[in-house]
C-alpha atoms as a printed R data frame, in Angstrom:
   type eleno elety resid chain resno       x       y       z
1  ATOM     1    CA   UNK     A     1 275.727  90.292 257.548
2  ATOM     2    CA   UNK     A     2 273.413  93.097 258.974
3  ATOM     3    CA   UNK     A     3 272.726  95.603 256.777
4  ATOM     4    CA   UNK     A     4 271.820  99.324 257.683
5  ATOM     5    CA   UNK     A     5 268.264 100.415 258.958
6  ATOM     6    CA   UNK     A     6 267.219 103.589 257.501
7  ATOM     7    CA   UNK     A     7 265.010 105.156 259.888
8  ATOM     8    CA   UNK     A     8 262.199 107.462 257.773
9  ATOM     9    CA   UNK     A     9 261.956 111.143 258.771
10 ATOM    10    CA   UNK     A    10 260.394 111.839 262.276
11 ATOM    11    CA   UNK     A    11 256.642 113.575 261.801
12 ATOM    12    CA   UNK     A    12 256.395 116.653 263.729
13 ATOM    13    CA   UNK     A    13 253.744 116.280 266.281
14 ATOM    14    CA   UNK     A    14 250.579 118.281 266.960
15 ATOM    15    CA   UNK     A    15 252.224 120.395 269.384
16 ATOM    16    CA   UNK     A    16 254.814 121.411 266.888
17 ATOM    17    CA   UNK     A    17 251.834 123.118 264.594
18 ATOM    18    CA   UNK     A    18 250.665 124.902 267.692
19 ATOM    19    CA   UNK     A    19 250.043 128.375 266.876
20 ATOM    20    CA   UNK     A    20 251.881 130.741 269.548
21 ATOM    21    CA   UNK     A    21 251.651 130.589 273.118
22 ATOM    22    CA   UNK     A    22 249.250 133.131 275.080
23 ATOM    23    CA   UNK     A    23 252.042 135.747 276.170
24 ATOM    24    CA   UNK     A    24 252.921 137.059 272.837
25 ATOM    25    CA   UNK     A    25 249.456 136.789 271.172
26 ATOM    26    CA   UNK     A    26 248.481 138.297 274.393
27 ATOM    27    CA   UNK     A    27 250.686 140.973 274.393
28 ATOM    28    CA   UNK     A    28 250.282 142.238 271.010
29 ATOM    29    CA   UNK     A    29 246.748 142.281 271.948
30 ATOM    30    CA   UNK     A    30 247.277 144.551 275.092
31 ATOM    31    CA   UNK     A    31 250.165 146.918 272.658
32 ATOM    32    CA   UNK     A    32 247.059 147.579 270.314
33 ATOM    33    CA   UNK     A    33 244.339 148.042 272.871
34 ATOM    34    CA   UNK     A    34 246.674 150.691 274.576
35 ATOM    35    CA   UNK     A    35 247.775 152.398 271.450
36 ATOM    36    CA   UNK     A    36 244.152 152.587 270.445
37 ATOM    37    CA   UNK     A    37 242.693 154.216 273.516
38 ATOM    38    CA   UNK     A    38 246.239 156.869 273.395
39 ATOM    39    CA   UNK     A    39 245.311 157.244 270.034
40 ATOM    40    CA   UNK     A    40 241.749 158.582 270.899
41 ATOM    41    CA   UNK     A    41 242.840 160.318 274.227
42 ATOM    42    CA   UNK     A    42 245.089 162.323 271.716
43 ATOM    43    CA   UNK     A    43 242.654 163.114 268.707
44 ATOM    44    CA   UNK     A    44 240.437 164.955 271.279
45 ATOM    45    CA   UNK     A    45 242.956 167.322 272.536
46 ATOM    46    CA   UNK     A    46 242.775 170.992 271.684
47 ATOM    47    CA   UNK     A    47 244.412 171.915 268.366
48 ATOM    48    CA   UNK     A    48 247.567 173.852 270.745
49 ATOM    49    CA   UNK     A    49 248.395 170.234 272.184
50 ATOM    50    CA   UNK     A    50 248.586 168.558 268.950
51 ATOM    51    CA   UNK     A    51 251.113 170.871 267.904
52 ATOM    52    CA   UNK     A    52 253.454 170.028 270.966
53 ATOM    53    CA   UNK     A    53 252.854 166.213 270.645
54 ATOM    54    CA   UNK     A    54 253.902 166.754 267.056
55 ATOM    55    CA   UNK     A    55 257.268 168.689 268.323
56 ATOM    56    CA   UNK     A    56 257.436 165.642 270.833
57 ATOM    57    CA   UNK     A    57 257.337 163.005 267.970
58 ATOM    58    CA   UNK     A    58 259.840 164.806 266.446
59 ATOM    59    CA   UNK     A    59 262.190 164.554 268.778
60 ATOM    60    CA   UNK     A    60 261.870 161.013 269.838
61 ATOM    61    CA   UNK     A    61 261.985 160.232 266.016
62 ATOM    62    CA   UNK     A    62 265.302 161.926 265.802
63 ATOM    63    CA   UNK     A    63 266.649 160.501 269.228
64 ATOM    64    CA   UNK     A    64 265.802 156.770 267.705
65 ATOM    65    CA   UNK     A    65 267.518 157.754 264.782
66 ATOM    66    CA   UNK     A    66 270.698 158.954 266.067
67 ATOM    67    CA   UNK     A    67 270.648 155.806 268.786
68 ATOM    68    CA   UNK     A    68 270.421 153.624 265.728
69 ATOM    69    CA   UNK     A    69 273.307 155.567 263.656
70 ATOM    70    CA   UNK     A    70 275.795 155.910 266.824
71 ATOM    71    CA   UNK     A    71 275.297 152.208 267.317
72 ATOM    72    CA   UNK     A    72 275.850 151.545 263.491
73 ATOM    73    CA   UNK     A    73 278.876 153.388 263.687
74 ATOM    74    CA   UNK     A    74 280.144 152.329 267.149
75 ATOM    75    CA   UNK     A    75 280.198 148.670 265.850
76 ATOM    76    CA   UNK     A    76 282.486 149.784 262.372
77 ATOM    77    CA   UNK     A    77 285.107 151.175 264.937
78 ATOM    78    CA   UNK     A    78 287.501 148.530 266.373
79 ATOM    79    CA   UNK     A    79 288.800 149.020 270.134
C-alpha cells in the first residue's frame, strides 16, 4: 500500500527577493532628475511668468479632473 508523499512548500529563490529591475528604478530616477531641473528652470522666471504657469496648472488640473469624472461616469452608463 503506498501512501501519499507530501511534498513541503517550495523556497522562493534568490532571484525571487530581487529588488526591481533597472527600467523602473531607472525611470523614476530620470522622472525626478527632470522634474527637479523644471522645477528650478521655473523658480527663476520673472514674477509675470509665474502667474501664467499658475493659470496653466489650473487648467490642466481641471482638464485631469473632468477626464477622470467623464470616465467615472461613462462606465455607470450601460450601452
Amino acid at each position: 500500500m503506498n501512501l501519499p508523499v507530501r511534498r513541503q512548500p517550495s523556497r522562493p529563490t534568490p532571484l525571487d527577493d530581487a529588488p526591481l529591475g533597472w527600467p523602473i528604478g531607472g525611470g523614476l530616477v530620470l522622472l525626478l532628475v527632470v522634474t527637479l531641473v523644471v522645477g528650478l528652470q521655473l523658480g527663476a522666471l520673472p514674477w509675470r511668468f509665474r502667474k501664467q504657469m499658475w493659470q496653466l496648472q489650473g487648467a490642466l488640473a481641471g482638464g485631469a479632473v473632468g477626464l477622470v469624472v467623464g470616465i467615472a461616469i461613462g462606465r455607470r452608463r450601460s450601452p
